[in-house]
mmCIF file of C-alpha atoms in Angstrom:
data_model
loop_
_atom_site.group_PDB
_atom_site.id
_atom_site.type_symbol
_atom_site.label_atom_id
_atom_site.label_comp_id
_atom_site.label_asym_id
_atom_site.label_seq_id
_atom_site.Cartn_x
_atom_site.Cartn_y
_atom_site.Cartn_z
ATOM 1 C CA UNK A 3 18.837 2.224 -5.311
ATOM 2 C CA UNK A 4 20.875 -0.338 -6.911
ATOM 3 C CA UNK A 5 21.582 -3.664 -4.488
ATOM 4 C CA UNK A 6 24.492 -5.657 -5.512
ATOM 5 C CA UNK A 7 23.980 -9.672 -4.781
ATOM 6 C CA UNK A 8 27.398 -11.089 -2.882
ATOM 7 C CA UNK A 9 29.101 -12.160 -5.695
ATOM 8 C CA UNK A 10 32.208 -13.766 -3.338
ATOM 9 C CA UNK A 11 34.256 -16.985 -4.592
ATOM 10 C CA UNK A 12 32.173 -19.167 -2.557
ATOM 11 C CA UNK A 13 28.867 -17.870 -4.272
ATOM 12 C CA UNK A 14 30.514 -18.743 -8.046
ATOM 13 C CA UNK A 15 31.254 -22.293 -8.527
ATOM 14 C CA UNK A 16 33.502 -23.010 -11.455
ATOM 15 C CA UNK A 17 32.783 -26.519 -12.706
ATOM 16 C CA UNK A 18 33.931 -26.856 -16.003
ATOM 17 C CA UNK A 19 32.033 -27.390 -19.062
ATOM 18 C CA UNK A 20 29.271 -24.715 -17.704
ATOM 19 C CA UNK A 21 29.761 -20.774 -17.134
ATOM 20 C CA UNK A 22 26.806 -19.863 -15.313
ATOM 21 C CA UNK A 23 26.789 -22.070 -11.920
ATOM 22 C CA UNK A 24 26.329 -20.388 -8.376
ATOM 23 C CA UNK A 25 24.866 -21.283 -4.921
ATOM 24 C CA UNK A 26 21.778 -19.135 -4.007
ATOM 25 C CA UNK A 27 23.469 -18.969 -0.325
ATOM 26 C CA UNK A 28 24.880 -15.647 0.780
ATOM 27 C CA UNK A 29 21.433 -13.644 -0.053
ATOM 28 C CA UNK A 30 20.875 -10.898 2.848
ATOM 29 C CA UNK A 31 17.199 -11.666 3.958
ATOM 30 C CA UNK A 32 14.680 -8.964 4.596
ATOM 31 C CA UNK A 33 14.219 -9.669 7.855
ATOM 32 C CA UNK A 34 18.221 -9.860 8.836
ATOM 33 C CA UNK A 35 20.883 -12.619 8.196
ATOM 34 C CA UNK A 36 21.415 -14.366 4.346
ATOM 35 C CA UNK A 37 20.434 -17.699 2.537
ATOM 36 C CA UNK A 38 22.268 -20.822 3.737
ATOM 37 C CA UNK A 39 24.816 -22.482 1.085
ATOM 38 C CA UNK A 40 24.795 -25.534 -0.078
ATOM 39 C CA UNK A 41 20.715 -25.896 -0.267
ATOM 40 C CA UNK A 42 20.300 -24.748 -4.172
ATOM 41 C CA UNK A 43 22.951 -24.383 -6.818
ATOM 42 C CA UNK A 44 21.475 -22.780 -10.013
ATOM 43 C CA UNK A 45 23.548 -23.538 -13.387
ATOM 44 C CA UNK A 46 23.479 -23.790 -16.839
ATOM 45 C CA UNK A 47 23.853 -26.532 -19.408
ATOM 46 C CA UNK A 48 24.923 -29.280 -16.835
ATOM 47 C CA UNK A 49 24.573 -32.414 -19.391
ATOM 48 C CA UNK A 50 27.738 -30.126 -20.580
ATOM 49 C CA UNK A 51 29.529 -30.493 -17.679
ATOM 50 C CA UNK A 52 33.573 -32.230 -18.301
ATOM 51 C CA UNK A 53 34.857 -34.814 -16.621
ATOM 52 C CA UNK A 54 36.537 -32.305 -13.900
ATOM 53 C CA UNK A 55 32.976 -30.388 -13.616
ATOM 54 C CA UNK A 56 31.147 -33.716 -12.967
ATOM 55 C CA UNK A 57 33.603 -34.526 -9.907
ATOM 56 C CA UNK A 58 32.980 -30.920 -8.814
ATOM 57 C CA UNK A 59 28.902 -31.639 -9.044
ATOM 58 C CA UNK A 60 29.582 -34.848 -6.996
ATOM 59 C CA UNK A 61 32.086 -33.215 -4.638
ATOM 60 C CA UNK A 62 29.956 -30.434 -3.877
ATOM 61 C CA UNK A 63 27.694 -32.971 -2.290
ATOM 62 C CA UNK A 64 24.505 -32.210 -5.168
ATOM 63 C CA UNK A 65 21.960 -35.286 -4.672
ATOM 64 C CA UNK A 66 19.448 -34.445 -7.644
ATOM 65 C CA UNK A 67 19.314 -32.278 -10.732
ATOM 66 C CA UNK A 68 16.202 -30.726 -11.396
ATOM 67 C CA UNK A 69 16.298 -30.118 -15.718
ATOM 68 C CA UNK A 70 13.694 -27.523 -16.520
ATOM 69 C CA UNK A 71 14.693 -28.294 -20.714
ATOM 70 C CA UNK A 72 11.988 -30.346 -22.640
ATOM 71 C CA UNK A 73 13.424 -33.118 -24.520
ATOM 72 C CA UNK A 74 13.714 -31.540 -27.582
ATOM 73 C CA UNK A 75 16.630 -29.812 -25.911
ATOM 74 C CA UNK A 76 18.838 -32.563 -25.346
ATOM 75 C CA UNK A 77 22.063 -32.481 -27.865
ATOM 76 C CA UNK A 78 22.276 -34.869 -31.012
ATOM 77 C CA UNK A 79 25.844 -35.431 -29.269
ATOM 78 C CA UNK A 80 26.276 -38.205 -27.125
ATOM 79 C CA UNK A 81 27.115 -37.410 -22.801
ATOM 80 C CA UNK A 82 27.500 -39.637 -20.163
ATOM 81 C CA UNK A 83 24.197 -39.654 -18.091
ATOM 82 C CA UNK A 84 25.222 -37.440 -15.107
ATOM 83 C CA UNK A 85 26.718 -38.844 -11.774
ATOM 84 C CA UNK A 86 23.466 -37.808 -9.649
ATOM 85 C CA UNK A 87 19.514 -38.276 -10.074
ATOM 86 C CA UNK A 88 17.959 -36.575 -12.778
ATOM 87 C CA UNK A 89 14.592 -35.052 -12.488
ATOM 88 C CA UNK A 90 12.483 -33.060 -15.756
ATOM 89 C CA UNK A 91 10.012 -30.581 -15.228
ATOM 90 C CA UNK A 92 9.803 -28.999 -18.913
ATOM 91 C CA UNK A 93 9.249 -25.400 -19.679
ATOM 92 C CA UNK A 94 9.595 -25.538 -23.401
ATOM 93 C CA UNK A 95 8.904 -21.884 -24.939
ATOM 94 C CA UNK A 96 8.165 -23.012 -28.328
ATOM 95 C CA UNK A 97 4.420 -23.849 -27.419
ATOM 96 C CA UNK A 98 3.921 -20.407 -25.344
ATOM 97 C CA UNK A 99 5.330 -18.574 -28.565
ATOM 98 C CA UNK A 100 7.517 -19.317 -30.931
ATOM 99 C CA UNK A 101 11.034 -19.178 -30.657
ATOM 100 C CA UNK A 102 11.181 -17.176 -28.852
ATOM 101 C CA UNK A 103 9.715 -14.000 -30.347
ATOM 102 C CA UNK A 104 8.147 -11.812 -27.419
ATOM 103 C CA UNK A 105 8.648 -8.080 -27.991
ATOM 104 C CA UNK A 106 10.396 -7.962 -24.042
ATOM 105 C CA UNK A 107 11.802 -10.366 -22.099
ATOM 106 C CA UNK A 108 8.925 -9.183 -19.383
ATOM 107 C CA UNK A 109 6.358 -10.789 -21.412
ATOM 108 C CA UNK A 110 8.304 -13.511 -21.924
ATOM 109 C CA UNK A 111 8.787 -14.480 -18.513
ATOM 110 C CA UNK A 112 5.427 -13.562 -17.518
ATOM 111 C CA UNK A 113 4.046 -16.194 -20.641
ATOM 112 C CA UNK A 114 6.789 -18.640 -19.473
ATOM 113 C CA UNK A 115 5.562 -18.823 -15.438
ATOM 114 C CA UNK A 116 1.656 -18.529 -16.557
ATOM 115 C CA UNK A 117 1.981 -21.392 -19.268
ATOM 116 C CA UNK A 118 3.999 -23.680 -17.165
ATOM 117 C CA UNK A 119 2.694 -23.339 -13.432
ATOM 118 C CA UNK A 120 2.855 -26.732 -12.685
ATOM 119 C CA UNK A 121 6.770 -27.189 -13.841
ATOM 120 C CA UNK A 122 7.498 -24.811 -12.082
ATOM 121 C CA UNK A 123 5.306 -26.251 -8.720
ATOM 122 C CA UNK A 124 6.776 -29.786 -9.348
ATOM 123 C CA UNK A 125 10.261 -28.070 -9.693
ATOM 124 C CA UNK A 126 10.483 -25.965 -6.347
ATOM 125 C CA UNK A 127 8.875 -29.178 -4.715
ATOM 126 C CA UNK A 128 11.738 -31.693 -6.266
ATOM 127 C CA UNK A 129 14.059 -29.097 -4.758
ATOM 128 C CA UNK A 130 11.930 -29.008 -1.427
ATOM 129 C CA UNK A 131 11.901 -33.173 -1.131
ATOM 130 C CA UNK A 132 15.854 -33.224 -2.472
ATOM 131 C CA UNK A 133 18.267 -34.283 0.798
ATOM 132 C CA UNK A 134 20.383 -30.789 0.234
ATOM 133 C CA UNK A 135 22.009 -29.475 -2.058
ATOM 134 C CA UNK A 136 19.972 -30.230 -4.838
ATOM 135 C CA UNK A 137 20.956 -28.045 -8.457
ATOM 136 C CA UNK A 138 18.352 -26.729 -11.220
ATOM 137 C CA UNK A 139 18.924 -25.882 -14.717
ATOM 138 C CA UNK A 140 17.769 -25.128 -18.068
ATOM 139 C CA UNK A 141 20.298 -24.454 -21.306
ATOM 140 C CA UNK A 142 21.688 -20.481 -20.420
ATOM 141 C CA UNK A 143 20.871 -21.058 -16.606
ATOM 142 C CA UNK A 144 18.931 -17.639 -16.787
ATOM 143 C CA UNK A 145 15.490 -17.373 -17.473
ATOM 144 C CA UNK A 146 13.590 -20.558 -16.908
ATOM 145 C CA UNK A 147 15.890 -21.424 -14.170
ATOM 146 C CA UNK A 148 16.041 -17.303 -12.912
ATOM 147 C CA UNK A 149 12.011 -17.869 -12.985
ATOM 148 C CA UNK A 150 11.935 -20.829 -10.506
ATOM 149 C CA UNK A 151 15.136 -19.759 -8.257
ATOM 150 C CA UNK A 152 13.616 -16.236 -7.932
ATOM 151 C CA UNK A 153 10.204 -17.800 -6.796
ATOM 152 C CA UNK A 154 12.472 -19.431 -3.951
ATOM 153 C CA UNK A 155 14.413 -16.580 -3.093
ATOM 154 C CA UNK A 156 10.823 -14.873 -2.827
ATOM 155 C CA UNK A 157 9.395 -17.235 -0.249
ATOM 156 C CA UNK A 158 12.460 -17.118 1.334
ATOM 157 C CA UNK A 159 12.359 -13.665 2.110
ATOM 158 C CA UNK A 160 14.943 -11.930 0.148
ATOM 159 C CA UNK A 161 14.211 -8.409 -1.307
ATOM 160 C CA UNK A 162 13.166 -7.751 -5.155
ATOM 161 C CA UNK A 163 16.233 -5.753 -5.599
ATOM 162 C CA UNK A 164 18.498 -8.181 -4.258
ATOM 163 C CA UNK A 165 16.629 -11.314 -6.468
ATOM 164 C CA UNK A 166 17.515 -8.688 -9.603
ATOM 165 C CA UNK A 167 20.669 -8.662 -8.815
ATOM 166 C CA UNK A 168 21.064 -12.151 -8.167
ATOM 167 C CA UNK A 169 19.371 -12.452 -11.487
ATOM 168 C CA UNK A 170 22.012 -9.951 -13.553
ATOM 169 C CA UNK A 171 24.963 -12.363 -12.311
ATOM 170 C CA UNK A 172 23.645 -14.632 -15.387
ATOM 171 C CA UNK A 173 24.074 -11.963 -17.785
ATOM 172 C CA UNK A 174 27.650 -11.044 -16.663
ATOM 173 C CA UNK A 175 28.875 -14.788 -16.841
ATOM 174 C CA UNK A 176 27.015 -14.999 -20.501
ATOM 175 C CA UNK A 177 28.697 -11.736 -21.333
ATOM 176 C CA UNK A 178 32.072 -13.207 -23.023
ATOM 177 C CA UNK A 179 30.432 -15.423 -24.906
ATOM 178 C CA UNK A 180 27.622 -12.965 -26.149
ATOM 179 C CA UNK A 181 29.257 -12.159 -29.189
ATOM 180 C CA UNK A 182 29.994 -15.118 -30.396
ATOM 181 C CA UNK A 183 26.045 -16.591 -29.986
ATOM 182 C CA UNK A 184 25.074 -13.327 -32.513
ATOM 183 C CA UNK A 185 27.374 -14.212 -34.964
ATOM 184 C CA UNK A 186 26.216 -17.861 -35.276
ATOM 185 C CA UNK A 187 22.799 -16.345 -36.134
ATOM 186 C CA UNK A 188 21.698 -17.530 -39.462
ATOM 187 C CA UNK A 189 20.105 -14.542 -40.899
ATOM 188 C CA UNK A 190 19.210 -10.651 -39.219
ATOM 189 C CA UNK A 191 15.725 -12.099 -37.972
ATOM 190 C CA UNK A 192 17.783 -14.393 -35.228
ATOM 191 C CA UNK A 193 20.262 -12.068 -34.934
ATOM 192 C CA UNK A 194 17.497 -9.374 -33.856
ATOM 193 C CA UNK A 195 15.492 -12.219 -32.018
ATOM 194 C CA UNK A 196 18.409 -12.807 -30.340
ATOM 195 C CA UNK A 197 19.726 -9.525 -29.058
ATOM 196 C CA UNK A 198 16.103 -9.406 -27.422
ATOM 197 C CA UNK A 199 16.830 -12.444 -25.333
ATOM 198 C CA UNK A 200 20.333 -10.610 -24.505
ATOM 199 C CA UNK A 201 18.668 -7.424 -22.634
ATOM 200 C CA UNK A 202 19.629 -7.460 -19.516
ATOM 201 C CA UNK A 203 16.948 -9.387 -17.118
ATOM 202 C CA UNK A 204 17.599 -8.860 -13.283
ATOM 203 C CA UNK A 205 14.990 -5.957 -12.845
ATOM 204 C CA UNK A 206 12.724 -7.944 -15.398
ATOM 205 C CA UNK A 207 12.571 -10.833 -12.977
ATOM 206 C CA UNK A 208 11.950 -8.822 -10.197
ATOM 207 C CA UNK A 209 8.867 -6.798 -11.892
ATOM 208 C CA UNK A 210 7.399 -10.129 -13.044
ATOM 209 C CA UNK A 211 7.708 -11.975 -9.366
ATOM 210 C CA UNK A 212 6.210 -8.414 -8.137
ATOM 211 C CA UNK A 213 3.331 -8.665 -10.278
ATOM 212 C CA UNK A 214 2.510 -12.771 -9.504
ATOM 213 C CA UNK A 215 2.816 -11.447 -5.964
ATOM 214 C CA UNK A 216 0.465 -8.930 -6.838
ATOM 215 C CA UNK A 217 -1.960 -10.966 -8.269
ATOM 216 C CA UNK A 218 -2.365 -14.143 -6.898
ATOM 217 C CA UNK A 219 0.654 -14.262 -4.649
ATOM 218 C CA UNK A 220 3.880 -16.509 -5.451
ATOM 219 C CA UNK A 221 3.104 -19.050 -2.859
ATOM 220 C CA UNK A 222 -0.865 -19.612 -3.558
ATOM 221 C CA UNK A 223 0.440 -19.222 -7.142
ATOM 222 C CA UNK A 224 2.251 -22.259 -6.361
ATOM 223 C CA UNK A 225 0.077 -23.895 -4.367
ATOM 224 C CA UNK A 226 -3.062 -23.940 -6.997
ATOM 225 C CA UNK A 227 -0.766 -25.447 -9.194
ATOM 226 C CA UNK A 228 -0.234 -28.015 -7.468
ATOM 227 C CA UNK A 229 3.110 -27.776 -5.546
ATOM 228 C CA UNK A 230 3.408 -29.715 -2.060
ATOM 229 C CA UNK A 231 2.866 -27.285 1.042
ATOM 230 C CA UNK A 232 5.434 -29.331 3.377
ATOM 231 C CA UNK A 233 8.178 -29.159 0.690
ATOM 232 C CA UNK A 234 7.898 -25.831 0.022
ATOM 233 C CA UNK A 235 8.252 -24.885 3.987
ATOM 234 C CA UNK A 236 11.549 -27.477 3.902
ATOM 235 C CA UNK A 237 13.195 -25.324 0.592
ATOM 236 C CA UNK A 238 12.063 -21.872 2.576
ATOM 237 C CA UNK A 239 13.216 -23.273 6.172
ATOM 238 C CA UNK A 240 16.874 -24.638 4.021
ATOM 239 C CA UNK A 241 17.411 -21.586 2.328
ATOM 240 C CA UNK A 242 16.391 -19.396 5.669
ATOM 241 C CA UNK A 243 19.282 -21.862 7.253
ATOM 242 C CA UNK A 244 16.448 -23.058 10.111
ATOM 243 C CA UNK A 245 16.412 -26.459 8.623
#
């Protein structure tokens, strides 16, 4: 059965400069009520952010940004730092494989949270020890960042389905701008490389956080990488609104 994730105007925050920003609040939990607002907003790009989307960050009350993009990701064009704290917990994909070129975005994800266990540990804790909201990106605001925010949502308590479809939101605000990102391709190769990293990924996430859970479990997974216990129960208790 298909689950649709809330996708009200509170949920979708339109800060210009970025297309893919929402609060994880408004989840229905497994166990009965939904994920509190203001505790995570996930996003794109936000070094892209305009003036008008930076005073949206800051009004919205966001006290760090956790950047999941190495270095090498940062544009040749020059930004203002951003208004808030800045924290980097790389997950580059080059080193995993590169550019890029998985045959499925399910091994790609699965390569992604195996090679970089410990970003990913550091990030959920950064959001755990963050006075609330805090906001995590990479460049699309899909997969690196869809990795880490589902492993929240998981601990949380909020249902596979419902993560996916949290998840698919990122391909529907990418969608009008889809075409455009193919045609910039330099040659077919991209192009095809690129209409791989286009499927869309909400059941993909699910299956891969089903199959961590499977295997080690998300939050030992976590854990033996290195992620602190205390601010892991503060992100679950925010996001559960009992904090």
């Amino acid at each position: 059965m298909d689950v649709k994730a809330p996708a009200r105007p509170d949920r979708i925050l339109r800060w210009d400069g970025c297309v893919n920003v929402r609060d994880l609040g408004g989840l229905p939990l497994a166990d009965g009520g939904e994920t509190a607002y203001r505790v995570v907003v996930r996003a794109d790009w936000l070094p892209g952010l305009s003036e008008t989307g930076r005073r949206a960050l800051v009004d919205y009350g966001v006290s760090l940004i956790v950047d999941l993009r190495p270095e090498r990701e940062d544009s040749e064009d020059e930004f203002e730092p951003l208004p808030v704290p800045v924290v980097r917990q790389a997950m580059d994909p080059r080193p995993v494989r590169a550019a890029w070129e998985w045959p499925s975005m399910r091994e790609a994800y699965l390569a992604l949270a195996d090679s970089y266990r410990r970003s990913l540990a550091r990030a959920l804790t950064a959001l755990g020890d963050a006075e609330p909201p805090a906001a995590i990106h990479c460049a699309g605001g899909r997969d690196r960042t869809g990795i880490a925010c589902g492993m929240a949502l998981w601990l949380a308590g909020v249902e596979p389905d419902v993560i996916a479809a949290d998840h698919a939101l990122s391909d529907e605000s990418w969608a009008p701008h889809n075409d455009e990102w193919l045609a910039e391709a330099p040659d077919e190769r991209e192009r095809e490389r690129r209409r791989r990293i286009l499927q869309p990924a909400g059941r993909t996430l699910a299956e891969v956080l089903e199959e961590i859970e499977r295997s080690d479990g998300i939050r030992a997974f976590l854990l033996g990488a290195g992620a602190d216990e205390r601010a892991l129960d503060r992100l679950v208790a925010r996001l559960r609104g009992e904090a």
